[in-house]
Amino acid sequence: MLTYDMSHADKALYLYLYECIRKDILEGELKTDEKMPSKRTLAENLGISTITVENAYGLLISEGYMYTVPKKGYYVSRISRQQLSSQPAAKKLDIDKRRVDEEYSYDFSSNRTERSDFPFSIWARLMRENISLKEKELLTVSPCEGIAELREAIADHLRSFRGMTIDPDQIIVGAGTEYLYGLLIKLLGEDKVYCVENPGYKKLLSIYRSNGVECRYVDLDDHGMRVDMLRSCGAQIIHICPNHHFPTGITMPVSRRYELLAWANEDKGRYIIEDDYDSEFRLKGNPIPPIQSIDACEKVIYMNTFSKSLTSTIRISYMVLPEHLANRFFEKLSFYANTVSTFEQYTLAAFMKRGYFEKHINRMRLRYGRKRTQILDLIKKVLGSEDCRIIENESGLHFVLEFNTDIGDEELKKRLARKKIRMVSITDFYMDELPRDRHQFVLNYSGLSMDGMEDALREIKKVLAEGRKKA
Amino acid sequence: MLTYDMSHADKALYLYLYECIRKDILEGELKTDEKMPSKRTLAENLGISTITVENAYGLLISEGYMYTVPKKGYYVSRISRQQLSSQPAAKKLDIDKRRVDEEYSYDFSSNRTERSDFPFSIWARLMRENISLKEKELLTVSPCEGIAELREAIADHLRSFRGMTIDPDQIIVGAGTEYLYGLLIKLLGEDKVYCVENPGYKKLLSIYRSNGVECRYVDLDDHGMRVDMLRSCGAQIIHICPNHHFPTGITMPVSRRYELLAWANEDKGRYIIEDDYDSEFRLKGNPIPPIQSIDACEKVIYMNTFSKSLTSTIRISYMVLPEHLANRFFEKLSFYANTVSTFEQYTLAAFMKRGYFEKHINRMRLRYGRKRTQILDLIKKVLGSEDCRIIENESGLHFVLEFNTDIGDEELKKRLARKKIRMVSITDFYMDELPRDRHQFVLNYSGLSMDGMEDALREIKKVLAEGRKKA
């Protein structure tokens, strides 16, 4: 007969009893299919109430440690915790994660958003609301392209913010743009030649190549990707950031856009992937409409993400497919499950539908505008025109500083690093092995703290002065 | 001067005022950079309190409709809602989503889990807790492999439930197994020949092929994948479900496991992907240990998902890489961002660390066990041994019925469909175009309702009897 000393209970009696029995089951003191005493018998034996035993048994049954046989009683379940105690602890292998967290006191290169900028309390409230009200929807599997509410909200947003008129059914939602690139390659073909901008976001080249496709790069002139080089390199699908190129900041003029559309129209297999990653943050003037909105021949795939406009920890991006590609997607790739959980899809849909996203964008645009002005003023004050020229067009979350120096780009970065300052140069974004010095450095300001910035700029000034002395 | 009739206010005065001003800004009545009246002037003019104006202005500023210039006053922001009113509504294109929702009154084929089985209230509570307590962590970008807490919890789970001793750094978390297959192909090579089981999960073949790799299939015998055929087909990487094969239900015996390991060890490029998708639901006896745990030569990649054990709407899966592949992953693919949001990673980590996952598995195993018994009893009662033979080994969430009939598999499905009953046959899972009839049908019971099942079984009996009459 089970005997536990109930006077040792350090919590509610039923919980204590539950733990005692659970322990005996897990340790094999109580065997699989062993009959347990009736509630009354055990209660009498332990000198406690039947209700207490009932509560403890109830918990054990609901958690699967015991089962009942009608009219017979309570039995111990089989708990298959394999070789529970004989297992060694987790092992430690020699896995090198290749993360070198260099300590910088000031980092001009990070493109993270500030944590405090994310409207966390609203997001949390909407998530709580959804959890309370949408249990059924949250537990219903999302269609491969994403839930309708979210795609409708995105279509509305694109209409009012980007002047795009689209069918929500053209939108495919996925866990990050990188995932969507993978889908796109499957949709457009692994046998195609892809092409990215040089300089540009190097990761793109890695992503295309790691997907096993041929990926080339084409130089930019002041208007963006050079069409002559594009023609000679044999590319079929180009990936461009026409609205605010990273890192140069170029906004592609309409003439070049039409040239690229003309190029795409020359061949059936040609497409333009338009990456509109930070268009929400054009700070002044009307944003130039996306190429997607002047494409009459279904040649443009528009892509955007919420990682920039909301927070990088929420993995939701989307692409807008031309009609025939949307149909091809549903024909060939709809067996892929959507990669974003319904919890987050519904939260983002509510966030957009109730106007919070628009408010957030407006607030952030103001905040970034102010910050940008502050930083530019500080740069003018500390560095001045003898040290650098500022290259910017009031859009996006970065601008470029061109230093008046003879120090090579790599050497300058090294010298700054010695002073615990991190900067990346435009040459860091060249796909070629050894680009020549351009003396242009990227300043990502979305996550920069104003504290310490003046000191950091003074250090930069010293390094530049040193260079001039030696030269 | 701004004039609004405050007597029309149908809500708090400050909200009404806020809406009036917002409307004027959005409609261009108030122009960009126009100076707004001071709080006191506007209050006097409208005959309301300064506090009311202050509240309205506060809201407009926080939402980005106005901005302040210190010591100067309030100004209208630039709101770039492009061509707001001139935009047409969203368009409707001719996009065919190819979804045919045939109406069945009874569907034996669905492998969905029951919504009510998901421990929603606990999950919601943990999510709320995380939202309250972990703001900083939730807004910190996840490392590419997933957050440490979750990988540790998974390693603990694998130790106690599957007897696997691993380093949490071997685990890569991603948004669904399909996403992870894509990563694996990048890791193992697009030039390799992949191979799946025949019959098997047809989607796998589609996924491998849509990733642009060569994918073949090999027949099974009673012990699983045939090694002779595997050798002759030139496969390098095999994807198998050795612990509970779908749809046949075969559990691969240890001898075949060693044969496959031997095959893998013969060549450097050979690997085994072990898909352990429903091992949590082995209902009786100790689960057979995974091949991963008997692999001494780093040849096995173990994969599992929470879509079966929790709910298919949460997109979290993981793979366990052998040491050298983990190192290759961090060297070559760590530029990929993790595809699961931090919100869900932390919630799942808490769910596992606090023992709720284990409890859930135990509870579900009991519930499924009971359901399975009920269904088997009902089948024996209604159909009996003259109609069918039950093929099952007490594991997983499906079993197989072999009908005693001359009716071909396709014809039987058609006749059942006419009676609004859906069943899938083992032959549906053959990769070949025209497999011969096996008269074996899959019964996925995880989402089946007991209501109506007896009627459905009686209809099946009639269809079988009809077949015999004609034969």
mmCIF file of C-alpha atoms in Angstrom, chain B residues 105-237:
data_model
loop_
_atom_site.group_PDB
_atom_site.id
_atom_site.type_symbol
_atom_site.label_atom_id
_atom_site.label_comp_id
_atom_site.label_asym_id
_atom_site.label_seq_id
_atom_site.Cartn_x
_atom_site.Cartn_y
_atom_site.Cartn_z
ATOM 1 C CA SER B 105 -19.031 13.591 -45.052
ATOM 2 C CA TYR B 106 -16.275 11.360 -43.724
ATOM 3 C CA ASP B 107 -12.564 11.725 -44.447
ATOM 4 C CA PHE B 108 -10.238 8.924 -43.308
ATOM 5 C CA SER B 109 -7.272 10.546 -45.033
ATOM 6 C CA SER B 110 -6.666 13.794 -43.168
ATOM 7 C CA ASN B 111 -3.549 13.829 -41.023
ATOM 8 C CA ARG B 112 -4.407 17.045 -39.235
ATOM 9 C CA THR B 113 -4.378 17.070 -35.483
ATOM 10 C CA GLU B 114 -7.523 17.997 -33.612
ATOM 11 C CA ARG B 115 -7.608 21.654 -32.717
ATOM 12 C CA SER B 116 -8.958 20.949 -29.269
ATOM 13 C CA ASP B 117 -5.907 18.815 -28.475
ATOM 14 C CA PHE B 118 -3.512 21.737 -28.568
ATOM 15 C CA PRO B 119 -2.866 23.062 -25.034
ATOM 16 C CA PHE B 120 -3.849 26.519 -26.129
ATOM 17 C CA SER B 121 -4.334 28.117 -22.726
ATOM 18 C CA ILE B 122 -0.866 27.095 -21.520
ATOM 19 C CA TRP B 123 0.717 28.218 -24.779
ATOM 20 C CA ALA B 124 -1.122 31.545 -24.566
ATOM 21 C CA ARG B 125 -0.068 32.010 -20.950
ATOM 22 C CA LEU B 126 3.590 31.359 -21.757
ATOM 23 C CA MET B 127 3.400 33.725 -24.701
ATOM 24 C CA ARG B 128 1.882 36.405 -22.473
ATOM 25 C CA GLU B 129 4.567 35.795 -19.857
ATOM 26 C CA ASN B 130 7.299 36.123 -22.454
ATOM 27 C CA ILE B 131 5.753 39.287 -23.811
ATOM 28 C CA SER B 132 5.774 40.750 -20.304
ATOM 29 C CA LEU B 133 9.147 39.536 -19.136
ATOM 30 C CA LYS B 134 11.335 39.038 -22.166
ATOM 31 C CA GLU B 135 10.924 42.194 -24.217
ATOM 32 C CA LYS B 136 14.653 42.564 -24.685
ATOM 33 C CA GLU B 137 15.218 38.950 -25.736
ATOM 34 C CA LEU B 138 12.215 38.981 -28.067
ATOM 35 C CA LEU B 139 13.660 41.983 -29.869
ATOM 36 C CA THR B 140 17.164 40.541 -30.117
ATOM 37 C CA VAL B 141 17.907 38.818 -33.417
ATOM 38 C CA SER B 142 18.075 35.033 -33.182
ATOM 39 C CA PRO B 143 21.335 33.382 -34.188
ATOM 40 C CA CYS B 144 21.045 31.530 -37.501
ATOM 41 C CA GLU B 145 20.689 28.141 -35.776
ATOM 42 C CA GLY B 146 17.987 29.244 -33.298
ATOM 43 C CA ILE B 147 18.088 30.536 -29.721
ATOM 44 C CA ALA B 148 20.158 28.572 -27.196
ATOM 45 C CA GLU B 149 17.258 28.010 -24.748
ATOM 46 C CA LEU B 150 15.214 26.216 -27.374
ATOM 47 C CA ARG B 151 18.083 24.078 -28.636
ATOM 48 C CA GLU B 152 18.939 23.050 -25.083
ATOM 49 C CA ALA B 153 15.320 22.122 -24.434
ATOM 50 C CA ILE B 154 15.244 20.052 -27.630
ATOM 51 C CA ALA B 155 18.485 18.285 -26.668
ATOM 52 C CA ASP B 156 16.975 17.436 -23.254
ATOM 53 C CA HIS B 157 13.835 16.133 -24.899
ATOM 54 C CA LEU B 158 15.804 13.972 -27.337
ATOM 55 C CA ARG B 159 17.827 12.574 -24.460
ATOM 56 C CA SER B 160 14.867 11.543 -22.376
ATOM 57 C CA PHE B 161 12.456 10.527 -25.154
ATOM 58 C CA ARG B 162 14.781 9.145 -27.795
ATOM 59 C CA GLY B 163 17.888 8.216 -25.860
ATOM 60 C CA MET B 164 20.028 10.541 -27.991
ATOM 61 C CA THR B 165 23.027 12.269 -26.504
ATOM 62 C CA ILE B 166 23.810 15.357 -28.510
ATOM 63 C CA ASP B 167 25.352 18.784 -28.262
ATOM 64 C CA PRO B 168 22.696 21.527 -28.555
ATOM 65 C CA ASP B 169 25.049 23.186 -31.052
ATOM 66 C CA GLN B 170 24.308 20.322 -33.458
ATOM 67 C CA ILE B 171 20.696 21.493 -33.642
ATOM 68 C CA ILE B 172 19.459 23.833 -36.368
ATOM 69 C CA VAL B 173 15.940 25.189 -35.876
ATOM 70 C CA GLY B 174 13.896 26.357 -38.876
ATOM 71 C CA ALA B 175 10.391 27.233 -40.065
ATOM 72 C CA GLY B 176 9.230 23.750 -41.007
ATOM 73 C CA THR B 177 10.988 20.654 -42.281
ATOM 74 C CA GLU B 178 10.496 21.751 -45.898
ATOM 75 C CA TYR B 179 12.633 24.796 -45.242
ATOM 76 C CA LEU B 180 15.238 22.619 -43.543
ATOM 77 C CA TYR B 181 15.357 20.237 -46.541
ATOM 78 C CA GLY B 182 16.279 23.256 -48.638
ATOM 79 C CA LEU B 183 19.098 24.153 -46.235
ATOM 80 C CA LEU B 184 20.273 20.542 -46.172
ATOM 81 C CA ILE B 185 20.514 20.406 -49.952
ATOM 82 C CA LYS B 186 22.678 23.539 -49.844
ATOM 83 C CA LEU B 187 24.790 21.899 -47.162
ATOM 84 C CA LEU B 188 25.171 18.464 -48.759
ATOM 85 C CA GLY B 189 25.305 19.597 -52.371
ATOM 86 C CA GLU B 190 22.998 20.198 -55.324
ATOM 87 C CA ASP B 191 25.151 17.825 -57.361
ATOM 88 C CA LYS B 192 24.278 14.828 -55.206
ATOM 89 C CA VAL B 193 21.708 12.167 -56.048
ATOM 90 C CA TYR B 194 18.937 12.072 -53.459
ATOM 91 C CA CYS B 195 16.645 9.149 -52.871
ATOM 92 C CA VAL B 196 13.313 8.649 -51.135
ATOM 93 C CA GLU B 197 11.217 5.627 -50.205
ATOM 94 C CA ASN B 198 8.661 4.070 -52.573
ATOM 95 C CA PRO B 199 5.900 4.098 -51.495
ATOM 96 C CA GLY B 200 6.345 7.188 -49.369
ATOM 97 C CA TYR B 201 5.469 10.776 -48.828
ATOM 98 C CA LYS B 202 5.165 12.042 -52.425
ATOM 99 C CA LYS B 203 5.681 15.658 -51.418
ATOM 100 C CA LEU B 204 9.288 14.781 -50.554
ATOM 101 C CA LEU B 205 10.028 13.897 -54.163
ATOM 102 C CA SER B 206 8.438 17.198 -55.256
ATOM 103 C CA ILE B 207 10.441 19.155 -52.706
ATOM 104 C CA TYR B 208 13.761 17.627 -53.708
ATOM 105 C CA ARG B 209 13.030 18.050 -57.393
ATOM 106 C CA SER B 210 11.755 21.621 -56.987
ATOM 107 C CA ASN B 211 15.090 22.336 -55.315
ATOM 108 C CA GLY B 212 16.696 21.360 -58.579
ATOM 109 C CA VAL B 213 18.382 18.173 -57.442
ATOM 110 C CA GLU B 214 18.255 14.703 -58.915
ATOM 111 C CA CYS B 215 15.885 12.647 -56.791
ATOM 112 C CA ARG B 216 15.155 8.947 -57.284
ATOM 113 C CA TYR B 217 13.117 6.428 -55.340
ATOM 114 C CA VAL B 218 13.714 2.891 -54.177
ATOM 115 C CA ASP B 219 11.176 0.183 -53.371
ATOM 116 C CA LEU B 220 10.627 -1.133 -49.883
ATOM 117 C CA ASP B 221 10.474 -4.732 -48.754
ATOM 118 C CA ASP B 222 9.085 -5.747 -45.372
ATOM 119 C CA HIS B 223 12.120 -4.282 -43.606
ATOM 120 C CA GLY B 224 12.230 -0.941 -45.357
ATOM 121 C CA MET B 225 14.345 0.445 -48.193
ATOM 122 C CA ARG B 226 15.899 -2.307 -50.326
ATOM 123 C CA VAL B 227 19.673 -2.032 -50.168
ATOM 124 C CA ASP B 228 20.264 -3.854 -53.471
ATOM 125 C CA MET B 229 18.109 -1.372 -55.353
ATOM 126 C CA LEU B 230 19.673 1.491 -53.446
ATOM 127 C CA ARG B 231 23.094 0.354 -54.643
ATOM 128 C CA SER B 232 22.029 0.024 -58.226
ATOM 129 C CA CYS B 233 20.259 3.384 -58.426
ATOM 130 C CA GLY B 234 23.355 5.432 -57.656
ATOM 131 C CA ALA B 235 21.826 7.370 -54.764
ATOM 132 C CA GLN B 236 24.127 9.250 -52.415
ATOM 133 C CA ILE B 237 21.745 10.718 -49.875
#
